[in-house]
Coordinates of C-alpha atoms and ligand atoms in Angstrom, one line a residue:
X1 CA -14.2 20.9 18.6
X2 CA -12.1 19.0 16.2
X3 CA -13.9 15.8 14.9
X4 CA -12.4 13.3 17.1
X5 CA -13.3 13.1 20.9
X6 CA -10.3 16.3 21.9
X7 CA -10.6 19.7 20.9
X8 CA -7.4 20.7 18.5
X9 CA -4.7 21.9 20.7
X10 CA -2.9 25.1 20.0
X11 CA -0.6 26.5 17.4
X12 CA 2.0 28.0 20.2
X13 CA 5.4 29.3 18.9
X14 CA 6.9 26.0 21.0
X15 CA 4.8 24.0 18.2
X16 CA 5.9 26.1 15.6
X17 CA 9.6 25.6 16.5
X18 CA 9.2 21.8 16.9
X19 CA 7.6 21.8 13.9
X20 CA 9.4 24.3 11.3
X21 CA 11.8 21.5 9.6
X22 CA 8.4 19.5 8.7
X23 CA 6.4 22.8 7.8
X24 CA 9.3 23.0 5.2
X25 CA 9.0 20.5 3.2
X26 CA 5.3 20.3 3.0
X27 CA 5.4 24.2 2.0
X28 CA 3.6 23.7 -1.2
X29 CA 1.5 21.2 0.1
X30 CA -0.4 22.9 2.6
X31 CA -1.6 26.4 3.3
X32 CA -0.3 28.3 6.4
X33 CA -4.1 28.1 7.5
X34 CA -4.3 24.3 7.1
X35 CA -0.7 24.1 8.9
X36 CA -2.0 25.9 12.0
X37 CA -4.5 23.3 12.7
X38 CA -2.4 20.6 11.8
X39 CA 1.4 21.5 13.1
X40 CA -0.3 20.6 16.9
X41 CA -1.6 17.7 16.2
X42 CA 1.8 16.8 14.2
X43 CA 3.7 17.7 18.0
X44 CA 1.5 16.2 19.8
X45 CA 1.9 12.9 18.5
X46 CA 5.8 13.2 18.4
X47 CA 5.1 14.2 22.3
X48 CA 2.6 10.6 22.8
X49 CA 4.3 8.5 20.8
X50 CA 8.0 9.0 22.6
X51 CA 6.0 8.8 25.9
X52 CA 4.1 5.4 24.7
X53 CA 7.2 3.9 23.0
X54 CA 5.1 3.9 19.7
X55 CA 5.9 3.8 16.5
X56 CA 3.8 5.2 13.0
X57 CA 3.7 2.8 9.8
X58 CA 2.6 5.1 7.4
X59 CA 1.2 3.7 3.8
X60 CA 2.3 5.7 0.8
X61 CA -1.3 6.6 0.0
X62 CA -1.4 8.3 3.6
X63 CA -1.4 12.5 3.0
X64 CA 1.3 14.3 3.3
X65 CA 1.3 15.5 6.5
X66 CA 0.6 12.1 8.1
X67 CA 3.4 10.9 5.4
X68 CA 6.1 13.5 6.6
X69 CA 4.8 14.5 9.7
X70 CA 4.1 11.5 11.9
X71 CA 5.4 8.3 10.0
X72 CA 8.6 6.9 11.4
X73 CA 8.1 4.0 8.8
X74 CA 6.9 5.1 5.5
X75 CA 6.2 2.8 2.3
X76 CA 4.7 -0.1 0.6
X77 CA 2.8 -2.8 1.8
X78 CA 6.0 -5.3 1.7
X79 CA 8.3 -2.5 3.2
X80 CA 5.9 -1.9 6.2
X81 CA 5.4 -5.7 6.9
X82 CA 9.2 -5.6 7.1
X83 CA 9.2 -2.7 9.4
X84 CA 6.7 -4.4 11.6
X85 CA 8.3 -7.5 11.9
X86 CA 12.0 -5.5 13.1
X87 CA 10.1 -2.8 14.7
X88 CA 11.4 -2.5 18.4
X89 CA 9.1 -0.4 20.1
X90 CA 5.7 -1.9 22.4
X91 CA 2.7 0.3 20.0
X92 CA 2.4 0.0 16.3
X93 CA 0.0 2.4 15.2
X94 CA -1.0 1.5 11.5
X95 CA -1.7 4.7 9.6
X96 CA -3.0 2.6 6.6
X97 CA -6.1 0.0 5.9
X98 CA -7.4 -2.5 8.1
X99 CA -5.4 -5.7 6.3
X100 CA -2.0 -3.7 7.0
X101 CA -3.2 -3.6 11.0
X102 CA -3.8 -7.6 10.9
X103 CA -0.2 -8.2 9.2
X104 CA 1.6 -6.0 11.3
X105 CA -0.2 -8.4 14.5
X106 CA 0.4 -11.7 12.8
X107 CA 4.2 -10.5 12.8
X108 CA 4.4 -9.0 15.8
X109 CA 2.0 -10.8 18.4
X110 CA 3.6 -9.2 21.3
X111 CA 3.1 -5.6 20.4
X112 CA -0.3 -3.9 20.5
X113 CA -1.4 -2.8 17.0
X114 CA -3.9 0.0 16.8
X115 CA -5.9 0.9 13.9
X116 CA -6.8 4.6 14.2
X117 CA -10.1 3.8 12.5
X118 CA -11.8 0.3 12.1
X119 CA -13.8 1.1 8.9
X120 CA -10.6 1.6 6.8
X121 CA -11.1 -1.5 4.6
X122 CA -9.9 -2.3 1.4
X123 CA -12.4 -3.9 -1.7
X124 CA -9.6 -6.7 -1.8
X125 CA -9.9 -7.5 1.0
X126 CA -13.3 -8.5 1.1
X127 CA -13.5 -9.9 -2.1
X128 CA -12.7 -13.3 -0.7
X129 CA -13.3 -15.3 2.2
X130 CA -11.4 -17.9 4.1
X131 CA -14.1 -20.7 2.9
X132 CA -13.4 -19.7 -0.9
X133 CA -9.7 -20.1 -0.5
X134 CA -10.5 -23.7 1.2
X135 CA -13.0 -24.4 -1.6
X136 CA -11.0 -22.9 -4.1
X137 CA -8.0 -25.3 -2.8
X138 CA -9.9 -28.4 -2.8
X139 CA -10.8 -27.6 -6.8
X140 CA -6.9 -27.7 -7.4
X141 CA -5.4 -30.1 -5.1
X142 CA -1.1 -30.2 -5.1
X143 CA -1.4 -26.6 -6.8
X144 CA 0.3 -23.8 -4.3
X145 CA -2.1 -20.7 -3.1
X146 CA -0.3 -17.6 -3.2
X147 CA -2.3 -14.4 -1.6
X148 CA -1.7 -10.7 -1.9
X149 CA -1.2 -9.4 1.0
X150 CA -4.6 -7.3 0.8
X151 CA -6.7 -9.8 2.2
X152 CA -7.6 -10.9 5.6
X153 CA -5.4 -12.7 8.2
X154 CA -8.2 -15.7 8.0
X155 CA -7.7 -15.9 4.3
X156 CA -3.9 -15.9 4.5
X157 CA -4.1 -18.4 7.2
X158 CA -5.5 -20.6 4.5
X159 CA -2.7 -19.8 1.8
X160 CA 0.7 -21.2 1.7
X161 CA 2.7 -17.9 0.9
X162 CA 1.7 -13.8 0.3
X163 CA 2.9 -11.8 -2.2
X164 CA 2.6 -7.6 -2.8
X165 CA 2.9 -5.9 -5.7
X166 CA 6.7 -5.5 -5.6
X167 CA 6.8 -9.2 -5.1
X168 CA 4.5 -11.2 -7.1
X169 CA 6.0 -12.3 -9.9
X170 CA 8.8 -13.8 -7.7
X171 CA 6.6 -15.3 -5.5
X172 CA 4.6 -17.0 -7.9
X173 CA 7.8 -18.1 -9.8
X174 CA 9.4 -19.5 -6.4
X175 CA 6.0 -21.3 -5.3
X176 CA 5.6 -22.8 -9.1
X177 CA 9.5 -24.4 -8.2
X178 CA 9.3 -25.3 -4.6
X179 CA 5.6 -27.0 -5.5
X180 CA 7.0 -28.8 -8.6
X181 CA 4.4 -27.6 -10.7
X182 CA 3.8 -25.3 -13.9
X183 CA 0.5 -23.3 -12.6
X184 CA -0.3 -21.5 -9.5
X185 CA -3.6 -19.9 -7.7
X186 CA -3.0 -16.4 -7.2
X187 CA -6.0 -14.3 -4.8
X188 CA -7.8 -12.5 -4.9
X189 CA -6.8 -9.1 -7.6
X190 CA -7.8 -10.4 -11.3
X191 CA -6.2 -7.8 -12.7
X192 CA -2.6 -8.3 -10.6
X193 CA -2.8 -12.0 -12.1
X194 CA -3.7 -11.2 -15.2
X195 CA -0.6 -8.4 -15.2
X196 CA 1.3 -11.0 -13.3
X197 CA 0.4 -13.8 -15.7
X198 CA 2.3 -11.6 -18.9
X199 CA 5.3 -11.0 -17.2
X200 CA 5.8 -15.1 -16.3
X201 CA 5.7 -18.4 -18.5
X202 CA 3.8 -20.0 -15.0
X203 CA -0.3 -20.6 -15.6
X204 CA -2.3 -18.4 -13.1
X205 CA -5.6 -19.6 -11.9
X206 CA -6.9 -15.9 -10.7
X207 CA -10.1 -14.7 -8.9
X208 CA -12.4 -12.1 -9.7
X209 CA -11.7 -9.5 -6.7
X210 CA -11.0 -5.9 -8.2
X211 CA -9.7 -2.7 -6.0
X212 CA -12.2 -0.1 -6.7
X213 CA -9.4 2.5 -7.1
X214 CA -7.2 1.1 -9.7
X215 CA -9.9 -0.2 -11.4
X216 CA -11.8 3.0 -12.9
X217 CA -8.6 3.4 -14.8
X218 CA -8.3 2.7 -18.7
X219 CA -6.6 2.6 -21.5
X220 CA -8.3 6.0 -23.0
X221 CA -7.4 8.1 -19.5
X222 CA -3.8 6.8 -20.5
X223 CA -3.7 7.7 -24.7
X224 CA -5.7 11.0 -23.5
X225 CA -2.6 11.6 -21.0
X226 CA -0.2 11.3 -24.0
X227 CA -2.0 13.3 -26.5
X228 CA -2.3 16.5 -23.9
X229 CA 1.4 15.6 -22.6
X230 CA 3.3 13.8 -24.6
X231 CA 6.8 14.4 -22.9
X232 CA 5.5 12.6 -20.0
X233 CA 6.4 9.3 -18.3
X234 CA 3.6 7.3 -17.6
X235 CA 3.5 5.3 -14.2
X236 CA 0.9 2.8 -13.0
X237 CA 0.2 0.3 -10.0
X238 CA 0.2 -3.3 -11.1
X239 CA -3.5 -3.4 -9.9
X240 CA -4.8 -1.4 -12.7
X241 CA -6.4 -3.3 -15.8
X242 CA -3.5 -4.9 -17.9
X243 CA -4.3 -2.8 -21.5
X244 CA -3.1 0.4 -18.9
X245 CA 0.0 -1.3 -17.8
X246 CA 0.6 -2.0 -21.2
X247 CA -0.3 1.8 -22.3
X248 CA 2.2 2.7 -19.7
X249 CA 6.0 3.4 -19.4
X250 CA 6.5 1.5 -16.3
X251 CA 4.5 -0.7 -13.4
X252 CA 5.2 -1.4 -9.9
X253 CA 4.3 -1.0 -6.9
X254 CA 4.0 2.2 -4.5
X255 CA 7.7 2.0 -3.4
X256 CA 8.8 1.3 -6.7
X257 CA 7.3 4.2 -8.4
X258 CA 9.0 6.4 -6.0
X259 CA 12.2 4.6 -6.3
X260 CA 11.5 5.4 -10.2
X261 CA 11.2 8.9 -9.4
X262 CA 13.8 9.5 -7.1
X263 CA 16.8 7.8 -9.4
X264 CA 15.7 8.7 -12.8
X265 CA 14.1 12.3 -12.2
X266 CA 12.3 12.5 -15.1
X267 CA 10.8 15.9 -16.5
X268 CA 7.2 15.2 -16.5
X269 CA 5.5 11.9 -14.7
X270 CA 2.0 10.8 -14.7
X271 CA 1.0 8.0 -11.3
X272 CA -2.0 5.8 -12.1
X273 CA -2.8 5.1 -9.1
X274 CA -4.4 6.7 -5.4
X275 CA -4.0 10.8 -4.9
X276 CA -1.6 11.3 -2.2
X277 CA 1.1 9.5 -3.9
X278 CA 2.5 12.4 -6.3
X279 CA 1.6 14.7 -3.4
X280 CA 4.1 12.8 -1.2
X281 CA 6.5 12.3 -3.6
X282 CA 7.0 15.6 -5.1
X283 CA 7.7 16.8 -1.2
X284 CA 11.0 15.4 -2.4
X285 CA 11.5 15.9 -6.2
X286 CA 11.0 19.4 -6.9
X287 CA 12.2 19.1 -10.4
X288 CA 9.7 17.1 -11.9
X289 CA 6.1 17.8 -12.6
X290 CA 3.4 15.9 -11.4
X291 CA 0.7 15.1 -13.6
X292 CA -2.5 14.2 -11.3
X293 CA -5.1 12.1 -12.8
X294 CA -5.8 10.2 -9.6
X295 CA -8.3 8.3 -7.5
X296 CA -8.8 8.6 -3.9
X297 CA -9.3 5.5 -1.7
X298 CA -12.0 6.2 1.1
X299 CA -10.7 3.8 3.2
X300 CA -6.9 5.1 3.5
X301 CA -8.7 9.0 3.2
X302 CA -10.1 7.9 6.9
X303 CA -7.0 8.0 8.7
X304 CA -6.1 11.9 9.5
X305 CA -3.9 13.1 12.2
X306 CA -6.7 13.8 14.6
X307 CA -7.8 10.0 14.4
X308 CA -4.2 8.6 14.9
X309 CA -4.1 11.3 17.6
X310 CA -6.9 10.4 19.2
X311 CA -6.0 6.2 18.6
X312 CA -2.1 6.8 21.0
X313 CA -4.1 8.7 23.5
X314 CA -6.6 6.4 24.1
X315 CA -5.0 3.0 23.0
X316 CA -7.6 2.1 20.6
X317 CA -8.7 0.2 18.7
X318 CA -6.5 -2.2 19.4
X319 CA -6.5 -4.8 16.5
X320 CA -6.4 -8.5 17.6
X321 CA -5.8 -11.9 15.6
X322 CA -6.7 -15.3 16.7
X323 CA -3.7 -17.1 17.8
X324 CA -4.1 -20.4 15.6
X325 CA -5.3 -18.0 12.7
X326 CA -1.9 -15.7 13.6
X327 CA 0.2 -18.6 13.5
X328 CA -0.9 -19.9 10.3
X329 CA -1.0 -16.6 8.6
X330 CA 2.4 -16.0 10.0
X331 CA 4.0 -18.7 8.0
X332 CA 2.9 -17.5 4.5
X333 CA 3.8 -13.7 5.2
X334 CA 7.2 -14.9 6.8
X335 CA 7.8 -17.1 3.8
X336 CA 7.2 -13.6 1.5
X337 CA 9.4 -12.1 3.7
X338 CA 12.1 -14.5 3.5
X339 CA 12.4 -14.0 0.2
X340 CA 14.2 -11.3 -1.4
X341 CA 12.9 -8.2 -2.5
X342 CA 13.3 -7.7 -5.9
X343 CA 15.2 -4.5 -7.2
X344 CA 13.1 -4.0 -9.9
X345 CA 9.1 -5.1 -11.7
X346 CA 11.2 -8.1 -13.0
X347 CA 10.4 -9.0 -16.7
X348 CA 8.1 -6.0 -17.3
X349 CA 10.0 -5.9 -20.6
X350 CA 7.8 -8.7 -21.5
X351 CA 4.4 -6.9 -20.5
X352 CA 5.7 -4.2 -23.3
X353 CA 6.5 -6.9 -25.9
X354 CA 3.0 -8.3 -25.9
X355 CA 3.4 -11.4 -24.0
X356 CA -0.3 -11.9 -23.2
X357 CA -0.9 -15.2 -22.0
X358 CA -3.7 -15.1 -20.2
X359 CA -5.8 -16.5 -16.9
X360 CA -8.0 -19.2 -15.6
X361 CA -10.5 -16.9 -14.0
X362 CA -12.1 -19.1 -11.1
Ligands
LIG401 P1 1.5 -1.4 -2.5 O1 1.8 -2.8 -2.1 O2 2.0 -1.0 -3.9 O3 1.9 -0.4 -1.4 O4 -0.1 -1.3 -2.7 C1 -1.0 -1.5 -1.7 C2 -2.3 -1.0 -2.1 O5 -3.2 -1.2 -1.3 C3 -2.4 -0.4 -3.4 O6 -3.7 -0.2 -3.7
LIG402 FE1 -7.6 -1.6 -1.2 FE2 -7.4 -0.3 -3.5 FE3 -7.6 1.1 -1.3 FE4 -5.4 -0.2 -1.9 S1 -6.3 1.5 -3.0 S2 -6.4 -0.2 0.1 S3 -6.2 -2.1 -2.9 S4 -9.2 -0.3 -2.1

């Protein structure tokens, strides 16, 4: 018995055909033992999910054969907010973290949103409440409240426009000129602000919320990387401490770091960031060598196959959001999405050049 409420169906030669082109291109990935436990599951929610008219968001950090098995959306945080919000069919299932589920329903009222397990969190996300951000406001009246998107829908409700990582330097810039003013509040990752705060000339009044994944990186992991590879090209997420972005070659976000990969193919790479990253990236670049010095997140580790499985068949747990707390969160994520993505970590040049002006931690 599999450790959701169905036993695993079986590996029949009809799942193995349905499911050869996948088994491909996870060859390296996953042993044929693994794959005749998982290829089943993988056909069986292809089979529930045309029957269901559901769809699969699938975070980057999500392993590989959730990744490129069963996500008909795969990406960053920004990217699968945009997904959801031109997503046509009736079921989102969010293979990601709890504060993904809530944006996809803020978006997308009409659609039922499942969370294939309600203890996926995210140490963001409950870093802050919705009462700190009205406190918070009330501290720095006419100032504009920008909000990653890792935090609850009743803390964005409270905020006047999210940001991601792929976003937040614009975002910040954009509020600091439609507000009319030269400093912004920007919840609830210190360390994003603080990275944020050296790539922009606009003061950042930051909080003191950390993610307990990027954090337990530092600048030694990154000078130990280059001693014992010193060919390779150093990538990190922007919610690392700054002294590792500014060890690094490059920052950005999830989507970014693949788009780095993908167009510039470089030798050697090192992530700094979660595990299943390189592992679904280098499905797709089989020409570069992933260095692995990664940390896993427990909450995305708790969505497998078997769970999302498990979430179509029985339509659970279905995620709902207050409606006056939905329509107020909706505005600021709306706003974010309104605005356009930007190609590139703008201005990371300045990161590099030692522009360190610092943050009002609150
Ligand atoms: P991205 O926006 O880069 O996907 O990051 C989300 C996240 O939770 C990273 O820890
Ligand atoms: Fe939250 Fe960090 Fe996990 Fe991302 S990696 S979901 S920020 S705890």
């Amino acid at each position: 018995m599999a450790d959701g409420a169905f036993p695993f169906p079986e590996f029949t030669p009809e799942v193995e055909a349905q499911t050869a082109a996948i088994r491909d291109k996870l060859r390296d990935k996953i042993t044929p033992l693994e794959w005749r436990l998982q290829a089943p599951l993988i056909a069986e929610i292809q089979a529930l999910k045309r029957e269901r008219n559901a769809v699969v968001l699938a975070h980057n950090y999500m392993t590989p054969e959730i990744y490129h098995g069963v996500g008909d959306f795969v990406g960053d945080s920004l990217g699968l907010a945009i997904a959801a919000a031109r997503s046509e069919a009736k079921i989102i299932v969010q293979a990601g973290v709890m504060f993904m589920a809530e944006t996809s329903k803020v978006l997308c009222p009409d659609k039922t949103v499942l969370m294939p397990d309600l203890e996926a969190g995210c140490s963001l996300a409950a870093s802050i409440t919705a009462a700190d951000v009205r406190l918070i406001r009330a501290r720095f009246p006419g100032l504009p409240v920008v909000t990653y998107v890792n935090t609850t829908a009743e803390v964005k409700a409270e905020t006047d426009v999210c940001c991601t990582s792929a976003n937040a330097v614009a975002v910040v810039e954009w509020a600091a000129r439609e507000w009319g003013v030269d400093r912004v509040i920007l919840l609830p990752d210190e360390y994003l602000a603080r990275n944020v705060a050296r790539q922009t000339n606009v003061g950042i009044i930051a909080w003191k919320g950390r993610c307990e994944v990027h954090e337990r990186f530092d600048a030694a992991d990154i000078a130990e990387m280059r001693r014992a590879w010193p060919d390779a090209e150093i990538l990190a997420h922007p919610e690392c401490p700054p002294e590792v972005l500014a060890a690094s070659d490059f920052a950005g976000s999830t989507a970014a770091m693949t788009d780095y990969v993908a167009t510039r193919r470089p030798r050697r790479v090192v992530l700094i960031t979660e595990c299943s990253m390189a592992d679904n990236i280098a499905c797709e670049a089989p020409e570069t060598e992933f260095v692995r010095p990664c940390n896993l997140c427990p909450h995305m580790k708790r969505i497998s196959l078997t769970a999302i499985r498990d979430a179509l068949r029985e339509g659970r747990h279905v995620v709902e959001v207050d409606a006056d707390v939905a329509s107020r969160a909706r505005l600021a994520v709306q706003r974010m999405i309104d605005l356009p993505r930007p190609e590139r970590p703008a201005r990371y040049d300045l990161v590099r050049a030692g522009h360190a002006v610092d943050v009002e931690l609150i």
